[in-house]
Short mmCIF file of C-alpha atoms in Angstrom, two decimals:
data_model
loop_
_atom_site.label_atom_id
_atom_site.label_comp_id
_atom_site.label_asym_id
_atom_site.label_seq_id
_atom_site.Cartn_x
_atom_site.Cartn_y
_atom_site.Cartn_z
CA UNK A 279 -279.63 106.04 -182.15
CA UNK A 280 -277.32 109.04 -181.48
CA UNK A 281 -273.53 109.12 -180.74
CA UNK A 282 -271.64 112.07 -179.33
CA UNK A 283 -268.91 111.58 -181.98
CA UNK A 284 -271.15 111.36 -184.90
CA UNK A 285 -274.25 113.51 -184.45
CA UNK A 286 -272.55 116.93 -184.17
CA UNK A 287 -273.45 120.37 -185.38
CA UNK A 288 -271.25 121.16 -188.40
CA UNK A 289 -268.14 123.04 -187.67
CA UNK A 290 -268.41 126.53 -189.17
CA UNK A 291 -265.96 128.98 -190.42
CA UNK A 292 -266.20 131.20 -187.42
CA UNK A 293 -265.30 128.35 -185.04
CA UNK A 294 -262.44 127.15 -187.35
CA UNK A 295 -261.01 130.62 -187.37
CA UNK A 296 -261.38 130.92 -183.52
CA UNK A 297 -259.28 127.82 -183.19
CA UNK A 298 -256.64 129.07 -185.47
CA UNK A 299 -256.42 132.22 -183.49
CA UNK A 300 -256.00 130.16 -180.40
CA UNK A 301 -253.05 128.34 -181.95
CA UNK A 302 -251.58 131.53 -183.13
CA UNK A 303 -251.41 132.72 -179.47
CA UNK A 304 -249.79 129.41 -178.55
CA UNK A 305 -247.03 130.20 -181.07
CA UNK A 306 -246.76 133.78 -180.00
CA UNK A 307 -247.13 134.91 -183.60
CA UNK A 308 -249.06 137.54 -185.60
CA UNK A 309 -248.51 135.70 -188.74
CA UNK A 310 -251.09 133.72 -190.62
CA UNK A 311 -251.80 130.44 -189.09
CA UNK A 312 -253.21 127.67 -191.14
CA UNK A 313 -254.67 124.58 -189.52
CA UNK A 314 -254.14 121.67 -192.20
CA UNK A 315 -256.36 118.68 -192.13
CA UNK A 316 -253.75 115.89 -191.63
CA UNK A 317 -250.81 114.73 -189.58
CA UNK A 318 -247.78 117.25 -189.38
CA UNK A 319 -246.09 115.62 -192.38
CA UNK A 320 -248.69 117.38 -194.54
CA UNK A 321 -247.65 121.00 -193.81
CA UNK A 322 -244.02 120.02 -193.42
CA UNK A 323 -243.88 118.67 -196.87
CA UNK A 324 -246.37 121.30 -198.21
CA UNK A 325 -244.27 124.17 -196.88
CA UNK A 326 -241.05 122.94 -198.51
CA UNK A 327 -242.68 122.19 -201.80
CA UNK A 328 -244.33 125.65 -201.79
CA UNK A 329 -241.14 127.48 -201.19
CA UNK A 330 -238.32 125.66 -202.70
CA UNK A 331 -237.46 124.92 -206.34
CA UNK A 332 -234.66 124.69 -208.81
CA UNK A 333 -233.55 128.34 -207.92
CA UNK A 334 -233.32 127.59 -204.23
CA UNK A 335 -230.04 126.91 -202.29
CA UNK A 336 -231.03 125.28 -199.03
CA UNK A 337 -229.02 124.74 -195.81
CA UNK A 338 -230.45 121.49 -194.43
CA UNK A 339 -229.71 120.86 -190.86
CA UNK A 340 -229.68 117.31 -189.84
CA UNK A 341 -229.80 116.29 -186.13
CA UNK A 342 -231.83 113.35 -186.68
CA UNK A 343 -234.24 111.37 -189.07
CA UNK A 344 -236.57 114.23 -189.91
CA UNK A 345 -233.72 116.44 -191.08
CA UNK A 346 -232.73 113.76 -193.48
CA UNK A 347 -236.32 113.66 -194.72
CA UNK A 348 -236.44 117.29 -195.46
CA UNK A 349 -233.18 117.15 -197.45
CA UNK A 350 -235.06 114.45 -199.67
CA UNK A 351 -237.89 116.68 -200.14
CA UNK A 352 -235.81 119.68 -201.10
CA UNK A 353 -233.63 117.76 -203.59
CA UNK A 354 -236.94 116.37 -205.17
CA UNK A 355 -238.12 119.98 -205.68
CA UNK A 356 -234.97 120.68 -207.59
CA UNK A 357 -233.16 122.72 -204.82
CA UNK A 358 -229.50 122.70 -204.39
CA UNK A 359 -228.94 121.28 -200.90
CA UNK A 360 -226.00 121.97 -198.51
CA UNK A 361 -226.37 119.38 -195.72
CA UNK A 362 -225.07 120.34 -192.24
CA UNK A 363 -225.07 116.99 -190.37
CA UNK A 364 -224.18 116.80 -186.49
CA UNK A 365 -223.87 113.64 -184.41
CA UNK A 366 -227.39 112.74 -183.07
CA UNK A 367 -225.96 112.87 -179.43
CA UNK A 368 -225.49 116.74 -179.56
CA UNK A 369 -227.15 119.79 -181.12
CA UNK A 370 -226.18 122.26 -183.89
CA UNK A 371 -224.89 125.64 -182.86
CA UNK A 372 -225.34 129.01 -184.27
CA UNK A 373 -221.71 129.25 -185.04
CA UNK A 374 -221.78 126.18 -187.36
CA UNK A 375 -224.87 127.93 -189.21
CA UNK A 376 -222.84 131.13 -189.48
CA UNK A 377 -219.85 129.06 -190.89
CA UNK A 378 -222.24 127.46 -193.42
CA UNK A 379 -223.38 130.83 -194.57
CA UNK A 380 -219.80 132.09 -194.89
CA UNK A 381 -218.97 128.98 -197.09
CA UNK A 382 -222.23 129.14 -199.05
CA UNK A 383 -223.39 132.86 -199.16
CA UNK A 384 -225.90 131.68 -201.97
CA UNK A 385 -228.06 129.91 -199.29
CA UNK A 386 -231.64 131.33 -199.18
CA UNK A 387 -233.45 128.83 -197.33
CA UNK A 388 -232.71 127.07 -193.82
CA UNK A 389 -234.51 123.89 -192.81
CA UNK A 390 -234.19 122.85 -189.07
CA UNK A 391 -235.86 120.64 -186.58
CA UNK A 392 -236.31 122.24 -183.17
CA UNK A 393 -236.53 119.07 -181.02
CA UNK A 394 -236.04 115.58 -182.37
CA UNK A 395 -238.04 113.28 -180.38
CA UNK A 396 -236.54 110.42 -182.40
CA UNK A 397 -233.01 111.19 -181.09
CA UNK A 398 -233.77 113.09 -177.95
CA UNK A 399 -231.86 116.40 -178.78
CA UNK A 400 -233.06 119.96 -179.15
CA UNK A 401 -231.49 122.86 -181.02
CA UNK A 402 -230.94 126.41 -179.92
CA UNK A 403 -233.48 128.07 -182.28
CA UNK A 404 -233.40 131.49 -180.71
CA UNK A 405 -229.56 131.92 -181.39
CA UNK A 406 -229.82 130.23 -184.79
CA UNK A 407 -232.55 132.39 -185.72
CA UNK A 408 -230.51 135.60 -185.13
CA UNK A 409 -227.82 134.25 -187.60
CA UNK A 410 -230.41 133.25 -190.20
CA UNK A 411 -232.11 136.68 -189.95
CA UNK A 412 -228.88 138.47 -190.34
CA UNK A 413 -228.24 136.38 -193.47
CA UNK A 414 -231.64 137.08 -194.96
CA UNK A 415 -232.44 133.40 -195.53
CA UNK A 416 -236.07 131.99 -195.28
CA UNK A 417 -236.41 130.10 -192.10
CA UNK A 418 -238.37 126.89 -191.90
CA UNK A 419 -238.77 125.09 -188.47
CA UNK A 420 -240.26 121.77 -187.40
CA UNK A 421 -241.57 122.51 -183.99
CA UNK A 422 -243.90 119.40 -183.92
CA UNK A 423 -242.16 117.93 -181.04
CA UNK A 424 -241.17 120.99 -179.08
CA UNK A 425 -244.45 122.95 -179.09
CA UNK A 426 -245.94 122.60 -175.49
CA UNK A 427 -242.52 121.24 -174.09
CA UNK A 428 -240.34 124.17 -174.49
CA UNK A 429 -240.67 127.74 -175.87
CA UNK A 430 -241.69 128.29 -179.51
CA UNK A 431 -241.56 131.82 -180.39
CA UNK A 432 -242.07 132.05 -184.24
CA UNK A 433 -242.07 135.93 -184.45
CA UNK A 434 -239.22 136.45 -181.96
CA UNK A 435 -236.99 133.94 -183.59
CA UNK A 436 -237.61 135.15 -187.23
CA UNK A 437 -239.19 131.87 -188.27
CA UNK A 438 -240.91 132.16 -191.69
CA UNK A 439 -242.68 128.64 -191.66
CA UNK A 440 -243.29 127.13 -188.24
CA UNK A 441 -244.90 123.65 -188.22
CA UNK A 442 -246.49 122.24 -185.28
CA UNK A 443 -248.45 118.97 -184.38
CA UNK A 444 -250.74 118.43 -181.47
CA UNK A 445 -249.91 114.68 -180.78
CA UNK A 446 -246.75 115.08 -178.48
CA UNK A 447 -246.33 117.56 -175.82
CA UNK A 448 -249.83 119.31 -176.43
CA UNK A 449 -251.37 115.89 -175.53
CA UNK A 450 -253.83 116.26 -178.47
CA UNK A 451 -254.85 114.56 -181.69
CA UNK A 452 -252.39 113.28 -184.40
CA UNK A 453 -254.79 113.85 -187.41
CA UNK A 454 -254.49 117.74 -187.41
CA UNK A 455 -251.49 120.22 -187.70
CA UNK A 456 -250.74 123.80 -188.19
CA UNK A 457 -248.30 126.13 -189.73
CA UNK A 458 -247.62 129.81 -189.27
CA UNK A 459 -246.64 131.61 -192.52
CA UNK A 460 -244.73 134.89 -192.69
CA UNK A 461 -245.48 137.51 -195.45
CA UNK A 462 -241.94 136.65 -196.93
CA UNK A 463 -242.96 132.99 -197.08
CA UNK A 464 -246.21 133.76 -198.82
CA UNK A 465 -244.23 136.10 -201.43
CA UNK A 466 -241.81 133.10 -202.05
CA UNK A 467 -244.68 130.68 -202.64
CA UNK A 468 -246.40 133.13 -205.09
CA UNK A 469 -243.18 133.51 -207.00
CA UNK A 470 -242.73 129.65 -207.21
CA UNK A 471 -244.16 128.30 -210.40
CA UNK A 472 -243.82 124.86 -208.85
CA UNK A 473 -245.63 125.56 -205.54
CA UNK A 474 -248.62 123.05 -205.31
CA UNK A 475 -251.86 124.33 -206.56
CA UNK A 476 -255.22 122.66 -206.33
CA UNK A 477 -253.65 120.00 -204.00
CA UNK A 478 -254.05 118.69 -200.65
CA UNK A 479 -250.35 119.88 -200.00
CA UNK A 480 -251.15 123.45 -201.26
CA UNK A 481 -250.73 126.36 -198.80
CA UNK A 482 -251.50 128.82 -201.64
CA UNK A 483 -255.02 127.22 -201.87
CA UNK A 484 -255.68 127.94 -198.23
CA UNK A 485 -254.43 131.45 -198.58
CA UNK A 486 -256.55 132.31 -201.68
CA UNK A 487 -259.69 130.43 -200.79
CA UNK A 488 -259.66 130.84 -196.91
CA UNK A 489 -257.27 133.76 -195.68
CA UNK A 490 -257.71 136.31 -198.60
CA UNK A 491 -261.60 135.71 -198.38
CA UNK A 492 -261.37 136.98 -194.69
CA UNK A 493 -261.85 133.44 -193.39
CA UNK A 494 -265.65 133.48 -194.04
CA UNK A 495 -265.97 130.18 -196.14
CA UNK A 496 -264.01 126.83 -195.69
CA UNK A 497 -262.49 125.57 -198.83
CA UNK A 498 -263.64 122.09 -197.95
CA UNK A 499 -265.23 120.06 -195.07
CA UNK A 500 -262.97 120.20 -192.02
CA UNK A 501 -261.81 117.07 -189.97
CA UNK A 502 -264.51 117.89 -187.37
CA UNK A 503 -263.54 115.44 -184.59
CA UNK A 504 -259.79 116.35 -184.87
CA UNK A 505 -260.44 120.07 -184.89
CA UNK A 506 -262.54 119.72 -181.67
CA UNK A 507 -259.80 117.76 -180.02
CA UNK A 508 -257.26 120.32 -181.02
CA UNK A 509 -259.58 123.09 -179.55
CA UNK A 510 -259.85 120.98 -176.28
CA UNK A 511 -256.16 120.37 -175.97
CA UNK A 512 -255.23 124.11 -176.61
CA UNK A 513 -258.00 124.94 -174.05
CA UNK A 514 -256.38 122.69 -171.47
CA UNK A 515 -253.11 124.08 -171.86
CA UNK A 516 -254.55 127.63 -171.62
CA UNK A 517 -256.22 126.54 -168.27
CA UNK A 518 -253.15 125.08 -166.97
CA UNK A 519 -250.84 127.82 -168.26
CA UNK A 520 -248.20 127.14 -170.99
CA UNK A 521 -245.34 127.82 -168.51
CA UNK A 522 -246.70 125.27 -166.18
CA UNK A 523 -247.07 122.65 -168.89
CA UNK A 524 -243.53 123.22 -170.12
CA UNK A 525 -242.06 123.15 -166.71
CA UNK A 526 -243.79 119.67 -166.27
CA UNK A 527 -241.95 118.47 -169.36
CA UNK A 528 -238.70 119.88 -168.41
CA UNK A 529 -238.91 118.18 -164.93
CA UNK A 530 -239.99 114.82 -166.56
CA UNK A 531 -236.81 115.09 -168.69
CA UNK A 532 -234.49 115.93 -165.62
CA UNK A 533 -236.11 113.11 -163.72
CA UNK A 534 -235.69 110.59 -166.43
CA UNK A 535 -232.01 111.64 -167.02
CA UNK A 536 -231.19 111.45 -163.25
CA UNK A 537 -233.01 108.22 -162.78
CA UNK A 538 -231.32 106.58 -165.74
CA UNK A 539 -227.87 107.48 -164.33
CA UNK A 540 -228.85 106.22 -160.91
CA UNK A 541 -230.26 103.02 -162.26
CA UNK A 542 -226.96 101.86 -163.54
CA UNK A 543 -226.59 98.59 -165.46
CA UNK A 544 -224.48 100.33 -168.07
CA UNK A 545 -227.29 102.56 -169.28
CA UNK A 546 -226.37 106.10 -169.97
CA UNK A 547 -227.86 109.21 -171.67
CA UNK A 548 -227.55 109.20 -175.45
CA UNK A 549 -227.40 113.01 -175.59
CA UNK A 550 -224.14 113.86 -173.84
CA UNK A 551 -225.04 117.25 -172.36
CA UNK A 552 -228.17 118.12 -170.40
CA UNK A 553 -228.57 121.44 -172.31
CA UNK A 554 -228.91 119.55 -175.68
CA UNK A 555 -231.39 117.21 -174.50
CA UNK A 556 -234.95 117.72 -175.52
CA UNK A 557 -237.68 118.01 -172.81
CA UNK A 558 -240.25 115.88 -174.84
CA UNK A 559 -238.30 112.67 -174.82
CA UNK A 560 -234.96 111.18 -173.28
CA UNK A 561 -232.86 108.90 -175.28
CA UNK A 562 -230.58 106.35 -173.53
CA UNK A 563 -227.63 104.28 -174.91
CA UNK A 564 -227.97 100.52 -174.15
CA UNK A 565 -225.13 98.94 -172.24
CA UNK A 566 -222.32 97.32 -174.46
CA UNK A 567 -223.35 93.85 -175.70
CA UNK A 568 -227.03 94.48 -175.15
CA UNK A 569 -229.45 95.13 -178.15
CA UNK A 570 -231.60 98.00 -177.42
CA UNK A 571 -234.74 96.71 -179.20
CA UNK A 572 -234.37 93.39 -177.28
CA UNK A 573 -233.94 95.26 -173.97
CA UNK A 574 -237.04 97.29 -174.74
CA UNK A 575 -239.21 94.10 -175.70
CA UNK A 576 -238.23 92.62 -172.34
CA UNK A 577 -239.33 95.91 -170.58
CA UNK A 578 -242.56 95.97 -172.41
CA UNK A 579 -243.29 92.46 -171.46
CA UNK A 580 -243.30 93.26 -167.78
CA UNK A 581 -245.27 96.41 -168.25
CA UNK A 582 -246.76 97.07 -171.83
CA UNK A 583 -248.04 100.42 -170.73
CA UNK A 584 -244.76 102.24 -170.34
CA UNK A 585 -243.92 104.91 -172.95
CA UNK A 586 -240.53 103.22 -173.95
CA UNK A 587 -239.35 102.41 -177.42
CA UNK A 588 -236.21 101.41 -179.24
CA UNK A 589 -234.66 103.77 -181.68
CA UNK A 590 -235.65 103.61 -185.48
CA UNK A 591 -233.67 101.93 -188.16
CA UNK A 592 -230.09 101.28 -187.22
CA UNK A 593 -230.58 103.11 -183.91
CA UNK A 594 -232.68 100.13 -182.65
CA UNK A 595 -229.54 98.38 -181.94
CA UNK A 596 -228.07 101.14 -179.34
CA UNK A 597 -230.88 103.59 -178.55
CA UNK A 598 -233.73 103.34 -176.15
CA UNK A 599 -236.31 106.32 -175.94
CA UNK A 600 -238.43 107.21 -172.92
CA UNK A 601 -241.36 109.24 -174.22
CA UNK A 602 -242.30 111.60 -171.46
CA UNK A 603 -244.70 114.03 -173.29
CA UNK A 604 -248.15 115.00 -172.96
CA UNK A 605 -250.10 112.74 -170.52
CA UNK A 606 -246.80 110.82 -169.76
CA UNK A 607 -245.00 113.90 -168.54
CA UNK A 608 -245.63 112.64 -165.02
CA UNK A 609 -243.66 111.12 -162.09
CA UNK A 610 -245.58 107.93 -162.49
CA UNK A 611 -244.81 107.36 -166.22
CA UNK A 612 -241.12 108.10 -165.53
CA UNK A 613 -240.88 105.75 -162.49
CA UNK A 614 -242.66 103.01 -164.30
CA UNK A 615 -240.38 103.36 -167.38
CA UNK A 616 -237.25 103.17 -165.29
CA UNK A 617 -238.60 100.35 -163.15
CA UNK A 618 -239.36 98.31 -166.36
CA UNK A 619 -236.00 99.02 -167.87
CA UNK A 620 -234.30 98.14 -164.52
CA UNK A 621 -236.15 94.77 -164.62
CA UNK A 622 -235.04 94.18 -168.28
CA UNK A 623 -231.37 94.97 -167.37
CA UNK A 624 -231.45 92.70 -164.36
CA UNK A 625 -232.66 89.90 -166.61
CA UNK A 626 -229.63 90.39 -168.70
CA UNK A 627 -227.51 89.84 -165.74
CA UNK A 628 -226.63 93.36 -165.17
CA UNK A 629 -226.46 94.98 -161.66
CA UNK A 630 -228.99 97.84 -161.21
CA UNK A 631 -230.36 100.07 -158.49
CA UNK A 632 -234.07 100.38 -159.10
CA UNK A 633 -234.80 101.88 -155.78
CA UNK A 634 -231.92 104.50 -156.30
CA UNK A 635 -233.37 105.27 -159.62
CA UNK A 636 -236.90 105.92 -158.21
CA UNK A 637 -235.42 108.08 -155.35
CA UNK A 638 -233.52 110.20 -158.06
CA UNK A 639 -236.87 110.66 -159.90
CA UNK A 640 -238.65 111.77 -156.63
CA UNK A 641 -235.68 114.14 -156.01
CA UNK A 642 -236.12 115.70 -159.43
CA UNK A 643 -239.81 116.22 -158.94
CA UNK A 644 -239.79 118.07 -155.76
#
């Protein structure tokens, strides 16, 4: 008995390298791209541990929970960390980065999340990249949520380590990820005696055993199904056109925001300004006196398929997240999400206008 998922021709080095090249084109980069055989936390942590150590002074920008995690990793590596935290309902600015450099000229590493799906904000990386480049710091960017939903231009923005995952706007698998690495970043790793070696976290192992050998022999057996799924989702983006895929996500975000405002019931956008709102997910603030997690649970009871979730941790009390990425960046998913939330709000005795919300969604999609 055969099975299409099991009885496959082994994935060779040539095809693996070809998939890396397609990902590089998606990132608009001439840098080395390493596809790592695990969820995006693998290269996110591996890149920090490879380039940061006791001699590093890092500016860690916190606009959501992932920024907090990066600060923990940096401290664990022995780096001196300067945290720049901004409220989760907004975005960091290039001027705030510039001011941090003025106060701490010794900063030589910057960690930033592009779009925080967990909090619904996105940061102006192009402007920030100019400031980081002028200062000369190594620039590490988490673009896991933003890739496919908004422009990610690693080279143009001066990003030295740009990590992406396929499971959000790309509409692909969660078990494989990638990182683009600049020559400066490779040099920093080579000079770091604490950079992981002979480890699943090691980027240097990939460089020495894969890239430096001309990508002729894979260092270990690849995650074949995930690699094929990654190839398929990149192929689908190429066929549709990256601009069209990003436009679909931007429209979904605008439609969700407009629909939530029209819905009423005390629901309002969590991120104050539309310019700071991520196209991958829209976060909403629950009405006063209503626990967001309870509202979401009631909405899911009426329609378990809607891409709606409560915020994580303490945010579960006040934040609702509508995930309109990948296959859910559609009018149908947005309409269903708002209708389910409208029903949950009405069950709490709050006045809502579901029809008005759906009209607002339709207006945004025209």
